[in-house]
Coordinates of C-alpha atoms and ligand atoms in Angstrom, one line a residue:
M1 CA 38.9 -3.6 64.9
P2 CA 35.8 -3.1 62.9
E3 CA 32.8 -5.5 63.4
P4 CA 33.0 -8.6 61.3
Q5 CA 30.6 -8.0 58.4
T6 CA 28.1 -10.3 57.0
R7 CA 29.2 -10.9 53.4
T8 CA 27.2 -11.5 50.2
V9 CA 28.8 -12.5 46.9
V10 CA 27.2 -11.3 43.7
V11 CA 28.6 -12.8 40.4
L12 CA 27.6 -11.1 37.2
A13 CA 27.0 -13.8 34.5
A14 CA 24.1 -12.7 32.4
G15 CA 26.0 -11.5 29.4
E16 CA 26.0 -13.3 26.2
G17 CA 29.7 -12.9 25.4
K18 CA 28.9 -12.1 21.7
R19 CA 32.6 -12.2 20.7
M20 CA 32.9 -15.8 21.8
K21 CA 30.6 -16.6 18.9
S22 CA 29.3 -19.6 20.7
S23 CA 26.1 -21.4 21.6
L24 CA 27.5 -21.9 25.0
P25 CA 27.1 -18.9 27.4
K26 CA 30.5 -17.3 27.9
V27 CA 30.8 -18.0 31.6
L28 CA 30.3 -21.8 30.9
H29 CA 33.4 -22.0 28.7
P30 CA 35.9 -24.4 30.4
L31 CA 39.4 -23.5 31.5
L32 CA 41.7 -26.2 32.9
G33 CA 39.1 -27.9 35.0
R34 CA 36.5 -25.2 35.8
T35 CA 34.2 -23.0 33.9
L36 CA 34.9 -19.3 33.9
V37 CA 32.2 -18.8 36.4
G38 CA 33.4 -21.8 38.4
H39 CA 36.9 -20.1 38.7
V40 CA 35.3 -16.9 39.9
L41 CA 33.1 -18.6 42.5
N42 CA 36.2 -20.5 43.7
A43 CA 38.0 -17.2 44.1
A44 CA 35.2 -15.9 46.3
D45 CA 34.8 -19.1 48.3
P46 CA 37.1 -18.3 51.2
L47 CA 35.0 -15.1 51.9
G48 CA 32.6 -17.4 53.8
A49 CA 29.6 -15.5 52.3
A50 CA 26.3 -15.9 53.9
R51 CA 24.7 -15.7 50.4
T52 CA 25.9 -16.1 46.9
L53 CA 23.7 -14.6 44.1
V54 CA 24.5 -15.2 40.5
V55 CA 22.9 -13.0 37.9
V56 CA 21.9 -15.1 34.9
G57 CA 20.3 -14.1 31.6
H58 CA 21.8 -15.4 28.4
G59 CA 21.6 -19.2 28.5
A60 CA 20.1 -18.9 31.9
D61 CA 18.9 -22.5 32.0
Q62 CA 22.3 -23.9 31.2
V63 CA 24.0 -21.6 33.7
R64 CA 21.5 -22.6 36.4
A65 CA 22.0 -26.3 35.7
H66 CA 25.7 -25.8 36.0
L67 CA 25.4 -23.9 39.2
A68 CA 23.2 -26.6 40.7
G69 CA 26.2 -28.9 40.1
I70 CA 29.1 -26.7 41.3
A71 CA 27.5 -24.3 43.7
P72 CA 24.2 -25.6 44.9
E73 CA 24.1 -23.1 47.7
A74 CA 24.1 -20.2 45.2
T75 CA 20.9 -18.5 44.2
A76 CA 20.4 -17.6 40.5
V77 CA 18.7 -14.2 39.9
H78 CA 17.2 -13.8 36.4
Q79 CA 18.1 -10.7 34.5
A80 CA 15.8 -10.9 31.5
E81 CA 17.4 -8.0 29.6
Q82 CA 21.0 -7.1 29.9
L83 CA 20.6 -3.5 30.8
G84 CA 24.1 -3.1 32.2
T85 CA 26.3 -4.2 35.2
G86 CA 24.6 -1.7 37.5
H87 CA 21.1 -3.0 36.6
A88 CA 22.4 -6.6 37.2
V89 CA 23.5 -5.7 40.8
R90 CA 20.4 -3.7 41.4
I91 CA 18.0 -6.7 40.6
A92 CA 20.3 -9.0 42.6
L93 CA 19.9 -6.9 45.6
E94 CA 16.2 -6.5 45.0
A95 CA 15.9 -10.2 45.1
A96 CA 17.7 -10.3 48.5
P97 CA 16.3 -7.4 50.5
E98 CA 17.6 -8.8 53.8
V99 CA 21.3 -8.4 52.7
T100 CA 23.4 -6.0 54.8
G101 CA 27.1 -5.8 55.4
T102 CA 29.6 -6.3 52.6
V103 CA 28.5 -7.0 49.1
V104 CA 31.3 -8.4 46.9
V105 CA 30.6 -8.1 43.2
L106 CA 32.6 -10.1 40.7
N107 CA 32.4 -10.1 36.9
G108 CA 31.8 -13.7 35.8
D109 CA 34.6 -13.7 33.2
V110 CA 37.7 -13.0 35.3
P111 CA 39.0 -16.6 35.8
L112 CA 42.6 -16.0 36.9
L113 CA 41.6 -14.1 40.0
R114 CA 43.1 -15.7 43.1
P115 CA 41.2 -16.1 46.3
E116 CA 44.0 -14.3 48.2
T117 CA 43.5 -11.2 46.1
V118 CA 39.7 -11.1 46.7
G119 CA 40.4 -11.7 50.4
E120 CA 42.9 -8.7 50.5
L121 CA 40.4 -6.5 48.6
V122 CA 37.6 -7.3 51.1
A123 CA 39.9 -6.9 54.1
A124 CA 41.1 -3.5 52.9
H125 CA 37.5 -2.4 52.3
E126 CA 36.1 -3.5 55.6
G127 CA 39.2 -2.3 57.4
E128 CA 38.7 1.2 56.0
G129 CA 35.0 1.2 56.5
A130 CA 34.7 2.3 52.9
A131 CA 31.4 2.6 51.1
A132 CA 33.0 1.0 48.0
T133 CA 36.4 -0.3 47.0
V134 CA 37.4 -1.4 43.5
L135 CA 40.1 -3.9 42.5
A136 CA 42.4 -2.1 40.1
A137 CA 45.5 -3.1 38.1
E138 CA 48.2 -1.4 36.0
V139 CA 48.1 -3.0 32.6
P140 CA 50.3 -2.7 29.6
D141 CA 47.3 -2.3 27.3
P142 CA 44.1 -0.9 28.8
T143 CA 42.1 -0.9 25.6
G144 CA 38.5 -1.7 26.2
L145 CA 38.6 -1.4 29.9
G146 CA 37.3 1.1 32.4
R147 CA 39.9 3.5 33.6
I148 CA 40.6 4.5 37.2
V149 CA 40.5 8.3 37.3
R150 CA 42.1 9.9 40.3
D151 CA 42.3 13.4 41.6
A152 CA 45.4 15.4 42.2
A153 CA 45.7 13.9 45.6
G154 CA 45.5 10.4 44.2
R155 CA 42.0 9.7 45.4
L156 CA 39.5 7.9 43.3
E157 CA 37.3 10.3 41.4
Q158 CA 35.4 8.1 39.0
I159 CA 35.7 5.1 36.8
V160 CA 35.3 5.9 33.1
E161 CA 34.5 3.4 30.4
Q162 CA 36.6 3.3 27.3
R163 CA 33.9 4.6 25.0
D164 CA 33.0 7.5 27.3
A165 CA 36.6 8.5 28.1
T166 CA 38.5 11.7 27.1
A167 CA 41.8 11.4 25.3
A168 CA 43.6 12.1 28.5
Q169 CA 41.7 9.4 30.4
L170 CA 42.3 6.9 27.6
A171 CA 46.0 7.4 28.3
L172 CA 45.6 6.0 31.9
R173 CA 46.9 2.5 32.3
E174 CA 45.2 1.8 35.7
I175 CA 42.0 -0.2 35.0
N176 CA 39.0 -1.5 36.7
A177 CA 39.2 -5.2 37.1
G178 CA 35.4 -5.6 37.5
I179 CA 35.8 -6.9 41.1
Y180 CA 34.4 -4.7 44.0
A181 CA 33.4 -4.6 47.6
F182 CA 30.5 -2.4 48.7
D183 CA 28.7 -1.5 51.9
A184 CA 25.2 -2.9 51.2
A185 CA 23.2 0.0 52.5
R186 CA 25.1 2.7 50.7
L187 CA 25.2 0.6 47.5
R188 CA 21.4 0.2 47.5
D189 CA 21.0 4.0 48.0
V190 CA 22.9 4.9 44.8
L191 CA 21.9 2.0 42.6
G192 CA 18.4 3.3 42.4
K193 CA 19.8 6.6 41.0
L194 CA 21.9 5.2 38.2
S195 CA 21.4 6.9 34.8
T196 CA 21.7 5.4 31.4
D197 CA 23.3 8.6 30.1
N198 CA 26.3 7.0 28.4
D199 CA 27.4 5.7 25.1
Q200 CA 25.8 2.2 25.6
G201 CA 22.6 3.5 27.3
E202 CA 23.2 1.0 30.1
E203 CA 23.2 1.3 33.9
Y204 CA 26.9 1.2 34.7
L205 CA 27.9 -0.3 38.1
T206 CA 31.0 1.8 37.8
D207 CA 29.0 5.0 38.1
V208 CA 28.3 4.1 41.7
F209 CA 31.8 5.3 42.5
K210 CA 31.5 8.9 41.3
M211 CA 28.1 9.1 43.0
L212 CA 29.5 8.0 46.3
V213 CA 32.4 10.4 45.9
S214 CA 30.1 13.3 45.3
A215 CA 28.1 12.3 48.3
G216 CA 31.3 12.6 50.4
E217 CA 31.4 8.7 51.0
P218 CA 34.8 7.1 51.4
V219 CA 35.8 5.0 48.5
G220 CA 38.9 3.1 47.9
V221 CA 41.1 1.5 45.3
H222 CA 42.9 -1.8 45.9
L223 CA 45.7 -2.5 43.5
A224 CA 46.3 -6.1 42.4
V225 CA 49.9 -7.0 42.6
D226 CA 49.8 -9.0 39.4
H227 CA 47.6 -7.6 36.6
I228 CA 47.3 -11.1 35.0
E229 CA 44.8 -12.0 37.7
T230 CA 42.4 -9.3 36.5
L231 CA 42.4 -10.3 32.8
G232 CA 38.9 -10.8 31.4
C233 CA 37.8 -13.1 28.6
N234 CA 35.9 -11.7 25.7
D235 CA 36.8 -14.0 22.8
R236 CA 38.5 -17.4 22.2
V237 CA 41.9 -15.8 21.5
E238 CA 41.8 -14.3 25.0
L239 CA 40.5 -17.6 26.4
A240 CA 43.5 -19.4 24.9
A241 CA 45.9 -16.8 26.3
L242 CA 44.3 -17.2 29.7
R243 CA 44.6 -21.0 29.5
R244 CA 48.3 -20.6 28.9
L245 CA 48.8 -18.3 31.8
L246 CA 46.8 -20.6 34.1
R247 CA 48.8 -23.5 32.9
D248 CA 52.0 -21.8 33.8
R249 CA 50.7 -20.9 37.2
V250 CA 49.5 -24.4 38.0
N251 CA 52.7 -26.0 36.6
E252 CA 54.9 -23.7 38.7
R253 CA 52.9 -24.6 41.8
W254 CA 53.5 -28.4 41.2
M255 CA 57.1 -28.0 40.3
R256 CA 57.7 -26.1 43.6
A257 CA 55.8 -28.9 45.4
G258 CA 58.3 -31.5 44.2
V259 CA 56.8 -32.8 40.9
S260 CA 59.0 -33.0 37.8
L261 CA 57.4 -31.6 34.6
L262 CA 59.8 -32.5 31.9
D263 CA 58.2 -30.1 29.3
P264 CA 55.9 -27.6 31.2
E265 CA 54.8 -25.9 27.9
T266 CA 53.1 -29.1 26.8
T267 CA 51.8 -30.2 30.2
W268 CA 48.2 -29.2 30.9
I269 CA 47.0 -29.9 34.5
D270 CA 43.5 -28.9 35.6
V271 CA 43.4 -27.0 38.8
T272 CA 41.4 -29.8 40.3
V273 CA 44.2 -32.4 39.9
A274 CA 46.5 -33.5 42.7
L275 CA 50.1 -34.9 42.3
D276 CA 52.4 -36.3 44.9
R277 CA 56.1 -35.7 45.4
D278 CA 58.5 -37.1 42.8
A279 CA 55.8 -37.7 40.3
V280 CA 57.3 -37.2 36.8
V281 CA 55.1 -35.8 34.0
D282 CA 56.6 -36.1 30.5
Q283 CA 55.7 -34.0 27.6
N284 CA 52.3 -33.7 25.8
T285 CA 50.3 -34.8 28.8
Q286 CA 47.0 -33.6 30.0
L287 CA 45.8 -34.3 33.6
R288 CA 42.2 -33.6 33.9
G289 CA 39.3 -33.4 36.3
G290 CA 39.7 -35.4 39.5
S291 CA 42.8 -37.2 38.5
V292 CA 45.4 -38.0 41.2
V293 CA 49.0 -39.0 40.6
G294 CA 50.9 -40.8 43.3
A295 CA 54.4 -40.3 44.5
G296 CA 57.1 -41.3 42.0
A297 CA 54.6 -42.3 39.3
V298 CA 55.7 -41.6 35.8
I299 CA 53.1 -40.2 33.4
G300 CA 53.7 -39.6 29.7
P301 CA 54.8 -38.8 27.1
D302 CA 51.5 -38.4 25.3
V303 CA 49.1 -39.3 28.0
T304 CA 45.6 -38.0 28.8
L305 CA 44.2 -38.8 32.2
I306 CA 40.6 -37.8 33.0
D307 CA 39.3 -38.5 36.5
T308 CA 41.9 -41.2 36.8
V309 CA 43.8 -42.2 40.0
V310 CA 47.3 -43.4 39.5
G311 CA 49.1 -45.0 42.4
P312 CA 52.6 -44.5 43.6
G313 CA 55.3 -45.8 41.3
A314 CA 53.0 -46.6 38.5
T315 CA 53.9 -45.9 34.9
V316 CA 51.6 -44.7 32.1
V317 CA 53.0 -44.2 28.6
R318 CA 51.2 -42.9 25.5
S319 CA 47.7 -43.7 26.7
H320 CA 44.2 -42.4 27.3
A321 CA 42.3 -43.1 30.6
V322 CA 38.9 -42.0 31.8
G323 CA 37.5 -42.8 35.2
A324 CA 40.1 -45.5 35.8
E325 CA 42.3 -46.7 38.7
V326 CA 45.9 -47.7 38.2
G327 CA 47.4 -49.4 41.3
P328 CA 50.7 -48.8 42.8
G329 CA 53.6 -50.0 40.6
A330 CA 51.2 -50.9 37.8
S331 CA 52.2 -50.3 34.2
V332 CA 50.0 -49.0 31.4
G333 CA 50.8 -48.6 27.7
P334 CA 52.2 -47.7 25.4
Y335 CA 48.9 -47.2 23.5
A336 CA 46.4 -48.4 26.1
Y337 CA 42.8 -47.1 26.5
L338 CA 41.4 -47.4 30.0
R339 CA 37.7 -46.7 30.2
P340 CA 35.4 -46.0 33.2
D341 CA 35.9 -48.5 36.1
A342 CA 39.0 -50.1 34.7
R343 CA 40.8 -51.0 37.9
L344 CA 44.3 -52.3 38.0
A345 CA 45.6 -53.6 41.3
E346 CA 49.2 -53.1 42.3
R347 CA 51.9 -54.2 39.8
A348 CA 49.2 -55.2 37.2
K349 CA 50.1 -54.5 33.6
V350 CA 47.9 -53.3 30.7
G351 CA 50.2 -53.2 27.6
T352 CA 50.0 -52.2 24.0
F353 CA 46.8 -51.8 22.0
V354 CA 44.8 -53.0 25.1
E355 CA 41.3 -51.5 26.0
V356 CA 39.9 -52.2 29.5
K357 CA 36.4 -51.2 30.7
N358 CA 34.6 -51.9 33.9
S359 CA 37.0 -54.6 34.9
E360 CA 39.3 -55.5 37.8
I361 CA 42.8 -56.7 36.9
G362 CA 44.3 -58.3 40.0
A363 CA 47.7 -57.8 41.6
G364 CA 50.6 -58.8 39.2
S365 CA 48.3 -59.9 36.5
K366 CA 49.1 -59.0 32.9
V367 CA 47.1 -58.1 29.7
P368 CA 50.1 -57.4 27.6
H369 CA 48.9 -57.1 23.9
L370 CA 46.1 -56.4 21.5
T371 CA 43.2 -57.2 23.8
Y372 CA 39.8 -56.0 24.8
V373 CA 38.8 -56.6 28.5
G374 CA 35.2 -55.6 29.2
D375 CA 33.1 -56.4 32.3
A376 CA 35.7 -58.9 33.7
T377 CA 37.3 -59.8 37.0
I378 CA 40.8 -61.2 36.6
G379 CA 42.5 -62.6 39.8
E380 CA 46.1 -62.2 40.8
Q381 CA 49.2 -63.2 38.8
S382 CA 47.3 -64.3 35.8
N383 CA 48.3 -63.8 32.2
I384 CA 46.0 -63.0 29.3
G385 CA 47.3 -64.2 25.9
A386 CA 47.6 -61.6 23.1
A387 CA 44.7 -60.7 20.8
S388 CA 42.0 -61.9 23.1
V389 CA 38.5 -60.4 23.4
F390 CA 36.3 -60.5 26.4
V391 CA 33.0 -60.9 24.5
N392 CA 30.7 -59.1 27.0
Y393 CA 27.7 -58.1 24.9
D394 CA 25.0 -60.3 23.4
G395 CA 23.4 -57.4 21.6
A396 CA 21.0 -56.8 24.5
R397 CA 22.8 -57.2 27.7
K398 CA 26.3 -57.1 29.1
H399 CA 27.7 -60.2 30.9
R400 CA 30.8 -60.8 33.0
T401 CA 33.8 -62.9 32.6
V402 CA 35.7 -64.2 35.7
I403 CA 39.3 -65.4 35.4
G404 CA 40.9 -66.8 38.5
S405 CA 44.3 -66.3 39.9
H406 CA 47.5 -67.8 38.4
A407 CA 45.6 -68.6 35.2
R408 CA 47.2 -68.5 31.8
T409 CA 45.0 -68.0 28.9
G410 CA 46.1 -68.7 25.4
A411 CA 46.6 -66.1 22.6
D412 CA 43.6 -65.2 20.4
N413 CA 40.9 -66.4 22.9
M414 CA 37.3 -65.2 22.9
F415 CA 35.7 -65.4 26.4
V416 CA 32.1 -65.4 25.6
A417 CA 30.5 -64.1 28.8
P418 CA 29.1 -65.1 31.2
V419 CA 32.0 -67.6 31.6
E420 CA 34.6 -68.5 34.2
V421 CA 38.2 -69.7 34.0
G422 CA 39.2 -71.2 37.4
D423 CA 42.3 -70.6 39.5
G424 CA 45.5 -72.0 37.9
A425 CA 43.6 -73.0 34.7
Y426 CA 45.0 -72.8 31.2
T427 CA 43.2 -72.2 27.9
A428 CA 44.6 -73.2 24.5
A429 CA 45.5 -70.6 21.8
G430 CA 42.7 -69.8 19.4
S431 CA 40.0 -71.0 21.7
V432 CA 36.5 -69.7 21.9
I433 CA 35.7 -70.2 25.6
I434 CA 32.0 -70.5 26.0
E435 CA 31.9 -73.0 28.9
N436 CA 33.5 -72.6 32.3
V437 CA 37.1 -74.0 32.7
P438 CA 37.5 -75.6 36.1
A439 CA 40.6 -74.8 38.3
G440 CA 43.7 -76.4 37.0
A441 CA 42.1 -77.6 33.8
M442 CA 43.2 -76.8 30.2
G443 CA 40.4 -75.5 28.2
V444 CA 40.7 -76.3 24.5
A445 CA 38.0 -75.0 22.1
R446 CA 39.2 -75.0 18.5
A447 CA 39.2 -77.1 15.5
R448 CA 42.0 -79.6 15.1
Q449 CA 44.6 -78.8 12.3
R450 CA 44.8 -81.0 9.1
N451 CA 47.7 -80.7 6.7
I452 CA 47.2 -81.6 3.0
E453 CA 50.6 -82.8 2.0
G454 CA 51.9 -81.6 -1.3
W455 CA 48.9 -79.3 -2.0
V456 CA 51.1 -76.3 -3.2
L457 CA 53.3 -78.5 -5.4
K458 CA 50.2 -79.9 -7.1
R459 CA 47.8 -76.9 -7.2
R460 CA 50.3 -74.0 -7.4
A461 CA 53.0 -75.6 -9.5
G462 CA 55.5 -73.2 -11.0
T463 CA 55.0 -70.6 -8.3
A464 CA 57.8 -69.3 -6.1
A465 CA 56.1 -71.0 -3.2
A466 CA 56.0 -74.4 -5.0
E467 CA 59.7 -73.9 -5.9
A468 CA 60.6 -73.1 -2.3
A469 CA 58.7 -76.1 -1.1
E470 CA 60.5 -78.3 -3.6
R471 CA 63.9 -77.1 -2.4
A472 CA 62.9 -77.6 1.2
L473 CA 61.7 -81.1 0.4
G474 CA 65.0 -81.9 -1.4
G475 CA 63.3 -82.7 -4.7
T476 CA 61.5 -85.7 -3.2
Q477 CA 58.0 -84.4 -4.0
G478 CA 55.5 -84.9 -1.3
A479 CA 58.0 -86.3 1.3
P480 CA 57.7 -84.2 4.4
V481 CA 60.9 -83.2 6.2
V482 CA 59.1 -82.5 9.4
P483 CA 56.3 -84.4 11.1
S484 CA 53.1 -83.0 9.8
S485 CA 50.9 -83.4 12.7
A486 CA 51.5 -83.7 16.4
S487 CA 50.5 -86.8 18.3
E488 CA 48.0 -87.0 21.1
G489 CA 49.0 -85.1 24.2
E490 CA 50.5 -82.3 22.0
P491 CA 51.3 -79.1 23.8
I492 CA 48.4 -77.0 23.0
H493 CA 48.8 -74.1 25.3
G494 CA 49.3 -70.7 23.6
G495 CA 49.7 -68.1 26.2
A496 CA 51.3 -64.8 25.4
E497 CA 54.5 -63.6 27.1
S498 CA 54.6 -66.0 29.9
V499 CA 54.6 -65.4 33.6
G500 CA 57.2 -68.1 34.1
G501 CA 56.7 -71.4 32.4
T502 CA 58.7 -72.6 29.4
P503 CA 57.2 -72.4 25.9
E504 CA 56.9 -75.9 24.5
P505 CA 57.3 -77.1 20.9
G506 CA 54.2 -76.3 18.9
D507 CA 53.4 -73.5 21.3
T508 CA 51.6 -70.8 19.4
A509 CA 52.5 -68.1 21.9
T510 CA 53.3 -64.5 20.9
E511 CA 56.1 -62.5 22.4
Ligands
UD1_601 C1 33.2 -4.0 32.8 C2 33.4 -2.7 33.5 C3 34.8 -2.1 33.2 C4 35.8 -3.1 33.6 C5 35.6 -4.4 32.9 C6 36.6 -5.4 33.4 C7 31.1 -1.7 33.6 C8 30.3 -0.7 33.1 N1 32.4 -1.7 33.1 O1 33.2 -3.7 31.5 O2 34.9 -0.8 33.8 O3 37.1 -2.6 33.2 O4 34.2 -4.9 33.2 O5 36.4 -6.6 32.8 O6 30.8 -2.4 34.6 N2 26.7 -8.5 32.9 C9 25.5 -8.9 33.4 N3 24.4 -8.1 33.0 C10 24.5 -7.1 32.2 C11 25.8 -6.6 31.8 C12 26.9 -7.4 32.1 O7 25.4 -9.9 34.1 O8 23.5 -6.5 32.0 C13 27.9 -9.3 33.3 C14 28.6 -10.0 32.1 O9 28.1 -11.2 31.9 C15 30.0 -10.0 32.5 C16 30.2 -8.8 33.5 O10 28.9 -8.5 33.8 O11 30.3 -11.2 33.3 C17 30.8 -7.6 32.8 O12 30.1 -7.2 31.7 P1 30.8 -6.8 30.4 O13 29.8 -6.4 29.4 O14 31.8 -7.8 30.0 O15 31.5 -5.4 30.9 P2 32.7 -4.7 30.3 O16 32.3 -4.0 29.1 O17 33.8 -5.7 30.1
CA602 CA1 34.1 -7.9 29.9

């Protein structure tokens, strides 16, 4: 067994990525939950490197800021001018003179690379005691890539760039993936001797191989089983192709883990998302960021979840959620919008055209239709009438509304915060609630209705409405066929879709 080597990871991320035509540095483009460079760092993570160096240049400040977030242990090394991949590795090692052992170099734009493959490359390299080992792949179309040139015995001779290759070399389909393992000391030796005598006038890292070969050092080639892993990203067409490939990989993994994806081609799951067994994801659904979907939950169709946790057995249909929590057995949508810190307890319901922000909705409570709930706490088993607004903002500050448990608020209510509705309280339909409603009380805050008898017959004579009224009144002008106004003690509650309770005559509830 060879001695365990100290490992250093060097990620090359200074290039501009001209063909992306973007103000964002290429390595910061997102791909299903990580940036390109984030994927590469993730692939190198299990190596347990003592140091991680990231060579930055184009958009260095942006790349540094991103690294501080995703890999605070990594050191950025600034490459002011992009003088080639060899130059980039050279300055990285100059910035870390103490580095010995194995140096693993990864191009920053190879996002489908799997940690297992990097691990196998490094194990092969260290096992052979090689001076350098390159990850290679057989590809259907090698255009633009460096070719692996072997001698008659099949040993690596050199790596030749597309633009420096002979016709015979161009026909080779074995390519350099841009992922390498080196012995630090021998790499340092040759890096100082790189020439710029090539079509691009750059220091090519790939030239290290022919230099080591001619010095009689052992070099190796490790072939990737699946060439897809080695695909680079140079423009947005390639980025989209990589996204589809990664989607398929992620989806296959979840289906094999017991998750049903009804339409995998329209299901986009970030690599950072977790799903439990028997979850069902219907078509046109995106699960992003730190989202988690519990066992047996049903998500979709047409759902986007961002950093949202959905409990077991919950249902989310045609909705958009960001930073929300949906409790076990809760139900959301169709057409709901859950914003940050919307928290639904178990079996709570947020229905159609309902927006919820920074609010807790207690167990079994329902907000069924056409409502905005902002900065509120709703207790258990309460029902919020349709078309209500939690008026949380006075133009300067946000205030909270508290609704107790087993409360039933009427349709078309405004809760002007700060305000509280007690346990078991009711509010009347059409109320603007500006004062607290004590437990068990009925809060009524609306103008009383007045009917002006015969108004249409007099003021709109000859219209279809007047004729209809005349027919209804049996020709006896002005004589009402129904009582025009209710007596004292009228039923005034107007809750939406009830949680038990019988609608009463005159109830203005919605269904
Ligand atoms: C490189 C390889 C090629 C290989 C291909 C795989 C060389 C000379 N060629 O070519 O054999 O098939 O990758 O994708 O290495 N970078 C820097 N500083 C620089 C130049 C590049 O940090 O001065 C970074 C880039 O940001 C990028 C990576 O190095 O992440 C590769 O550079 P790129 O210009 O894309 O190399 P290729 O021409 O694709
Ligand atoms: Ca490239």
